[in-house]
Coordinates of C-alpha atoms and ligand atoms in Angstrom, one line a residue:
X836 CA 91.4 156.3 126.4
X837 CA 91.9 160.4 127.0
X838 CA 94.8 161.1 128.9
X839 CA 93.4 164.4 130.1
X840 CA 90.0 165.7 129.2
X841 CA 89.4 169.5 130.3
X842 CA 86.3 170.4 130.8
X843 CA 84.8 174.4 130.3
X844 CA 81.5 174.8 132.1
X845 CA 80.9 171.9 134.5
X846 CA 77.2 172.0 134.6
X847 CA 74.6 169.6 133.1
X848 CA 76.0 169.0 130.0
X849 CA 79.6 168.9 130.9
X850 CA 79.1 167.2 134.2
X851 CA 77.7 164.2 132.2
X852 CA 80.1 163.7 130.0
X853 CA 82.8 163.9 132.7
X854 CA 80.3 161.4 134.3
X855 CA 79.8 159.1 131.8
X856 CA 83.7 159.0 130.4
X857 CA 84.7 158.3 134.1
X858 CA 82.1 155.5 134.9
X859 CA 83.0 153.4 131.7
X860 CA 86.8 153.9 132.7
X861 CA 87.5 156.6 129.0
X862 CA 89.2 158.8 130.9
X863 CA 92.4 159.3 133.2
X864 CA 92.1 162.6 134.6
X865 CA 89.6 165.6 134.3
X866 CA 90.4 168.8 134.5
X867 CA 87.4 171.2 135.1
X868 CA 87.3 175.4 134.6
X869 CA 84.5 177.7 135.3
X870 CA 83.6 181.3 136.5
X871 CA 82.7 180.1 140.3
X872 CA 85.4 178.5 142.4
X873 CA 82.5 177.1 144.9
X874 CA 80.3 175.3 141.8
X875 CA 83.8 173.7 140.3
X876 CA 84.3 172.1 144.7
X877 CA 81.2 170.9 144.3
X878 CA 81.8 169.5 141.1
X879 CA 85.6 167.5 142.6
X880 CA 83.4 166.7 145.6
X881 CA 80.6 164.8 143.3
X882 CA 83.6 163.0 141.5
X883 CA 82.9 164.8 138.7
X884 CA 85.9 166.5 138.3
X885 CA 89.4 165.6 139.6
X886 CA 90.5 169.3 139.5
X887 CA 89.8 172.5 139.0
X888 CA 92.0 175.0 136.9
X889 CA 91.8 178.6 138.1
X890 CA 92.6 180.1 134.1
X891 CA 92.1 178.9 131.3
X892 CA 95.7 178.6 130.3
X893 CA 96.3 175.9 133.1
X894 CA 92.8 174.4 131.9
X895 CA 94.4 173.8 128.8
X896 CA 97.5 172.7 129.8
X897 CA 99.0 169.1 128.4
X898 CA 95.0 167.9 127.2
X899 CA 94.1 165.5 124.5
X900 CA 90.5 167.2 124.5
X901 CA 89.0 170.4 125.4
X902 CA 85.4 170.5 125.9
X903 CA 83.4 173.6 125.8
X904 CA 80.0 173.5 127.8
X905 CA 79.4 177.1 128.5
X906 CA 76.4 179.2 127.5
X907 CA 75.9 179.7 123.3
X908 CA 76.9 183.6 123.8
X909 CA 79.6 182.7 126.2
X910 CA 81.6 180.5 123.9
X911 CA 83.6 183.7 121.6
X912 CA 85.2 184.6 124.7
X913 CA 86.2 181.3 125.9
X914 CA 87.8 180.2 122.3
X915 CA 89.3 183.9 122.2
X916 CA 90.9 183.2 125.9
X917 CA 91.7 179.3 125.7
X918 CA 93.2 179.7 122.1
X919 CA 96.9 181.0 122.9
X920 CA 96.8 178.1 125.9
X921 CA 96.3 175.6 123.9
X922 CA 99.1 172.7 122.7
X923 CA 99.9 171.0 119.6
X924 CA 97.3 168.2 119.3
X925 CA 94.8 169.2 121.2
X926 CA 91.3 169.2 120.4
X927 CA 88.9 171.4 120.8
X928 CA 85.4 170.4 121.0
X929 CA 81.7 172.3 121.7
X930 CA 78.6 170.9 122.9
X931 CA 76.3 174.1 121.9
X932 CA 72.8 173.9 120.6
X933 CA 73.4 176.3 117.7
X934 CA 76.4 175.6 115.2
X935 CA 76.5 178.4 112.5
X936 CA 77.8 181.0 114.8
X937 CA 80.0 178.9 117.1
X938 CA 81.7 178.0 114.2
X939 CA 82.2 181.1 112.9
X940 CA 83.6 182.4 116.2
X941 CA 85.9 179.5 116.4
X942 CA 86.8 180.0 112.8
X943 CA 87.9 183.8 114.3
X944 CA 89.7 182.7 117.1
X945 CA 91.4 179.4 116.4
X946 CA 92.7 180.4 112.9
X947 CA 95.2 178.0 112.3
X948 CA 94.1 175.8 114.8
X949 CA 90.5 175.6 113.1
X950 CA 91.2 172.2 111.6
X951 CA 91.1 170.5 115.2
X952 CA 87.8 172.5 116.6
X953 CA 85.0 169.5 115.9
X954 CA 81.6 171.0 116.5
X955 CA 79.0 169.2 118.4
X956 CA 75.4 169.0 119.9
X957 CA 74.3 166.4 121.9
X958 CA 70.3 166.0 121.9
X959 CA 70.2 165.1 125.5
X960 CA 69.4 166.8 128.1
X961 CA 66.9 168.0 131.0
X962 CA 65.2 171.5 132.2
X963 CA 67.7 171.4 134.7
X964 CA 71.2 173.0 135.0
X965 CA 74.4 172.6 137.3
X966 CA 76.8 170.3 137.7
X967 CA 74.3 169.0 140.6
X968 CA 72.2 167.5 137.8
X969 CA 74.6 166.0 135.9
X970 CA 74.1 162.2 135.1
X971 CA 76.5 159.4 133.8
X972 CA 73.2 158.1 131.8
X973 CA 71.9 160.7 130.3
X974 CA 73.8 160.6 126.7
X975 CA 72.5 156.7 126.8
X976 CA 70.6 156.2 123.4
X977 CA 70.9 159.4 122.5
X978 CA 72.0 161.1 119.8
X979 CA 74.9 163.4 119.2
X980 CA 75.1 165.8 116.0
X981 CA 78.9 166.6 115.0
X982 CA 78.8 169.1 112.2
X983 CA 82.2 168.8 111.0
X984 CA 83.6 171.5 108.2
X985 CA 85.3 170.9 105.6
X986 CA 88.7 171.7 107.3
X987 CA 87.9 170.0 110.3
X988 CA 90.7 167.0 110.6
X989 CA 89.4 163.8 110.0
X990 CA 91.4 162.4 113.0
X991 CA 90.1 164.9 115.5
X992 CA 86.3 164.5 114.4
X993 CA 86.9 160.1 114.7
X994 CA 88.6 160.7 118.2
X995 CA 85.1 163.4 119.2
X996 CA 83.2 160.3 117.8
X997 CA 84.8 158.0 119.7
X998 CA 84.2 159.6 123.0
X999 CA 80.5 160.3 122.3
X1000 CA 79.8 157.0 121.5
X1001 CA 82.4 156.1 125.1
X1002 CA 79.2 157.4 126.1
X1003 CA 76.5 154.8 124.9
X1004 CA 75.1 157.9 122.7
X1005 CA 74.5 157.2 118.7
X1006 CA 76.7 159.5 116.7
X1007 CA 75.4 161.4 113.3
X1008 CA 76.3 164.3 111.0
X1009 CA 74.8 166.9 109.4
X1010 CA 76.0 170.4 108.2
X1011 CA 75.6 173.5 111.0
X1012 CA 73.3 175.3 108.9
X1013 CA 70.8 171.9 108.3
X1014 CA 71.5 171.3 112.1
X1015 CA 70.5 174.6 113.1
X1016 CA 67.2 174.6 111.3
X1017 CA 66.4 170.8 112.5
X1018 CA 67.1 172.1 115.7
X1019 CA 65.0 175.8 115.7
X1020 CA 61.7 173.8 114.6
X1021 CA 62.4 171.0 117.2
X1022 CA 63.7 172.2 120.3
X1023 CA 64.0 176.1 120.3
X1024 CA 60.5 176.6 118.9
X1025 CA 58.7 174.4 121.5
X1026 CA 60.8 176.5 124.1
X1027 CA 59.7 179.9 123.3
X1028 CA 56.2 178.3 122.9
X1029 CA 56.7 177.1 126.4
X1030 CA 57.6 180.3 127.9
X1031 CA 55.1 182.4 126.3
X1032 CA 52.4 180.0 127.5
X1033 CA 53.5 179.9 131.4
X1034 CA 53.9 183.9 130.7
X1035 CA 50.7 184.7 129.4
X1036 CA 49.0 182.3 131.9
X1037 CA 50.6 183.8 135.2
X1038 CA 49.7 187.4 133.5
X1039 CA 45.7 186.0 134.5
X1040 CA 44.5 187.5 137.5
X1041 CA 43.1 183.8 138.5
X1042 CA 46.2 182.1 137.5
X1043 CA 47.0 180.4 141.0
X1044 CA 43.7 178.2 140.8
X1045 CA 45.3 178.0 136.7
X1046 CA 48.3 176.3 138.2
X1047 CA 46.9 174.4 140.9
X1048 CA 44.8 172.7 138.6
X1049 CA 46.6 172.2 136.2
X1050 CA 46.8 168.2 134.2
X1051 CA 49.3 166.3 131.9
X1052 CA 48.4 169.0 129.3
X1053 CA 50.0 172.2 131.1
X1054 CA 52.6 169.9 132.6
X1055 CA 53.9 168.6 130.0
X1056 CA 53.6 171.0 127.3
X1057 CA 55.6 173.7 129.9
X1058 CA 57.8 171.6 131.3
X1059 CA 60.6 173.1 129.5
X1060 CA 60.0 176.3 130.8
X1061 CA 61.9 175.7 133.4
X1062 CA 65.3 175.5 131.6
X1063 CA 67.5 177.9 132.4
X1064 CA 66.6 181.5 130.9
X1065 CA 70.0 182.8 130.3
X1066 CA 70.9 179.6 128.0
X1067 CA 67.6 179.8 126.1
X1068 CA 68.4 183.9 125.6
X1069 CA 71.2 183.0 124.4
X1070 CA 70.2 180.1 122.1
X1071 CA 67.8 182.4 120.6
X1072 CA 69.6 185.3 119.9
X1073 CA 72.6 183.5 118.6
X1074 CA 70.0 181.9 116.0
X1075 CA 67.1 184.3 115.3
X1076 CA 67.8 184.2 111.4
X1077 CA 66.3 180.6 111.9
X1078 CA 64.3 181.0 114.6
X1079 CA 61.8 184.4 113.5
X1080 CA 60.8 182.8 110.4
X1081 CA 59.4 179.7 112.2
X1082 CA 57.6 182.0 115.3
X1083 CA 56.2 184.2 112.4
X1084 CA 54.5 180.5 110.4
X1085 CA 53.3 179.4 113.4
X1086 CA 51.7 182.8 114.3
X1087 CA 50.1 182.2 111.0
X1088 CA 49.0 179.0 111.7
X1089 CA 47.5 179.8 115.0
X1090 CA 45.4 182.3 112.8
X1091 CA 43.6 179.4 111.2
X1092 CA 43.5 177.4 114.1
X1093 CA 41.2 180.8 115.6
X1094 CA 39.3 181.0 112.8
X1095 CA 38.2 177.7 112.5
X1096 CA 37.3 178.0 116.2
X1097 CA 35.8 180.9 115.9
X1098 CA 33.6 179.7 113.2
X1099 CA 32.7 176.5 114.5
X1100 CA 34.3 175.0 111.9
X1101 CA 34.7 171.2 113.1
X1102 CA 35.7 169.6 109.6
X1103 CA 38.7 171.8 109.6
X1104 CA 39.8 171.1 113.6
X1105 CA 39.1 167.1 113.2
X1106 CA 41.1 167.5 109.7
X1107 CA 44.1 169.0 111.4
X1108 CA 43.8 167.4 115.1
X1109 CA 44.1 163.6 113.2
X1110 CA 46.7 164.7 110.6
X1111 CA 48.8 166.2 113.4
X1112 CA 48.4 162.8 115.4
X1113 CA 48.8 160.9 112.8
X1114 CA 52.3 162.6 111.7
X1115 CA 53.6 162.3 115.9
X1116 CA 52.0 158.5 116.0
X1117 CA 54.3 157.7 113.2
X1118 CA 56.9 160.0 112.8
X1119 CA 58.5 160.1 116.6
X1120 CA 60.0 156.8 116.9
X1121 CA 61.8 157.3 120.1
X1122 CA 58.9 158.9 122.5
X1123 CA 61.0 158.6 125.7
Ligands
NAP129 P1 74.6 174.6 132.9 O1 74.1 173.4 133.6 O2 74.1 175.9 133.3 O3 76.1 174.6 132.8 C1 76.9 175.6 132.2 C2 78.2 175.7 133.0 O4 79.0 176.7 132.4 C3 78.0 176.1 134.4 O5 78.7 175.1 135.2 C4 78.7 177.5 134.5 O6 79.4 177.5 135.8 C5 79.6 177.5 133.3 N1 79.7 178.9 132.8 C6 78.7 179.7 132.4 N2 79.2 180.8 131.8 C7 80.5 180.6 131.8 C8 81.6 181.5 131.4 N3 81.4 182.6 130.8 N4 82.9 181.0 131.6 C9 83.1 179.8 132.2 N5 82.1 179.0 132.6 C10 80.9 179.4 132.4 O7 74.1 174.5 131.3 P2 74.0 173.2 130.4 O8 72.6 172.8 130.3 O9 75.1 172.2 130.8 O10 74.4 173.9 129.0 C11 75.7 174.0 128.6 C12 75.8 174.1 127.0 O11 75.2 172.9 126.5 C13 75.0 175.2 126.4 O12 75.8 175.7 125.3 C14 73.7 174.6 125.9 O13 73.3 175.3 124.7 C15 74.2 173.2 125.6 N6 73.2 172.1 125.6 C16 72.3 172.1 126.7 C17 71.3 171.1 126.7 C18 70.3 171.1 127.8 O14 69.3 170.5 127.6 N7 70.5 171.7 128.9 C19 71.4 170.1 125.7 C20 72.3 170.1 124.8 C21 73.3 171.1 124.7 P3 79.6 178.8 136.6 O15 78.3 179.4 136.8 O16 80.2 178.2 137.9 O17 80.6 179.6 135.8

């Protein structure tokens, strides 16, 4: 059982957790903190929240855990402002979906306090944001990624365990640096792809009859285009060392896809169409 969960960024992310701790009775009493008074009302109106702190020094006041759901580029300033509020014990925790360089500003701005910062990720979520969409379920058979350091206190990361799994989500670990390449080729490559596809098709002077008719292929391929732009800027920059490499391979591959194409070259498609099926048929176990 927490005692008293605070919660940074009461949107999607945070509001399920909140959500799902509360519903299977984890929690006592949630704290909530973010930049806009009127989205943390909405939030103790929902029942998300039981209060909302006004600085981050009350937000950190007497709790057990302290979880960070803001923005990737946002999350330097939080540790930097929540650090000299928090108390003996506490733990911090992150929910971000790059690790490398959240850990190295928690590393800055913890210092001594590094130990109890667990890192974390889950692999849940939609292509929509705010604490409106936030869902008891949605951590449900899915998994979380803690990418503990060596440092990190053995205690803290079984108590951010714990929770996660309060949460009906499967729990694994990984290092940040494996977890941010695992992550660049499966979910922040696909976005970019997404956007620059919806971009280049409403660039099309005829690209209202485009979208009008457009079928399970456009739909579902762009779907995630409509996550929230200033998270996905964010993800990317903060983990572009990964990220360019994989953009620039599948540049290249597009090139043989054109020229094979170009030159009518059917053996090569049919070659590359069935071995890509055949990898997704077999290799993504948990199509959801
Ligand atoms: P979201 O729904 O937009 O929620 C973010 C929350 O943070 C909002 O409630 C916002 O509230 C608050 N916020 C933003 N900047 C802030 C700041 N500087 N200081 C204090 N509060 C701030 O976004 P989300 O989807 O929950 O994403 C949150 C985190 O989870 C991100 O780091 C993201 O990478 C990670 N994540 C997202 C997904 C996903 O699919 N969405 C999945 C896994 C992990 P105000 O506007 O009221 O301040």
């Amino acid at each position: 059982m927490i005692n008293k969960l605070t919660i940074i960024g009461v949107g999607l992310i945070g509001g399920s957790l909140a959500r799902a701790l509360r519903k299977g009775g984890h929690v006592r009493e949630v704290m909530g903190y973010g930049r806009n008074l009127a989205h943390l009302q909405e939030a103790v109106g929902l029942g998300v929240i039981d209060y909302a702190a006004v600085t981050l020094k009350e937000a950190a006041r007497e709790a057990d855990l302290v979880v960070v759901a803001v923005p990737v580029g946002s999350i330097p300033e939080i540790f930097s402002e929540l650090t000299p509020g928090l108390e003996d014990g506490t733990i911090v925790t992150d929910v971000g979906s790059v690790k490398v360089p959240v850990i190295k500003a928690a590393q800055a701005a913890l210092g001594a306090r590094f130990p109890f910062f667990v890192p974390g990720h889950p692999i849940a979520g939609t292509e929509r944001s705010g604490v409106g969409a936030s869902d008891a379920d949605l951590f449900r058979r899915r998994r979380v990624i803690l990418t503990p350091e060596p440092e990190t206190d053995t205690a803290a990361a079984a108590r951010v365990r714990t929770m996660w799994q309060a949460t009906g989500a499967e729990v694994v670990t990984m290092t940040a640096e494996q977890h941010d390449h695992v992550l660049a080729a499966s979910s922040h490559l696909p976005h970019m792809l997404a956007y620059a596809l919806v971009e280049m098709v409403v660039r099309m002077d005829d690209h209202r009859a485009i979208f009008d008719n457009a079928a399970g292929g456009f739909r579902d391929f762009t779907r995630i285009a409509s996550s929230d732009p200033v998270m996905w800027r964010d993800i990317c920059l903060a983990n572009r060392e990964v990220l360019v490499p994989l953009l620039r391979q599948y540049r290249n591959d597009l090139g043989t896809l054109i020229k094979a194409v170009e030159e009518g070259n059917g053996e090569v498609l049919l070659e590359l169409f069935a071995r890509a099926k055949r990898a997704r048929d077999t290799l993504l176990t948990n199509d959801k």
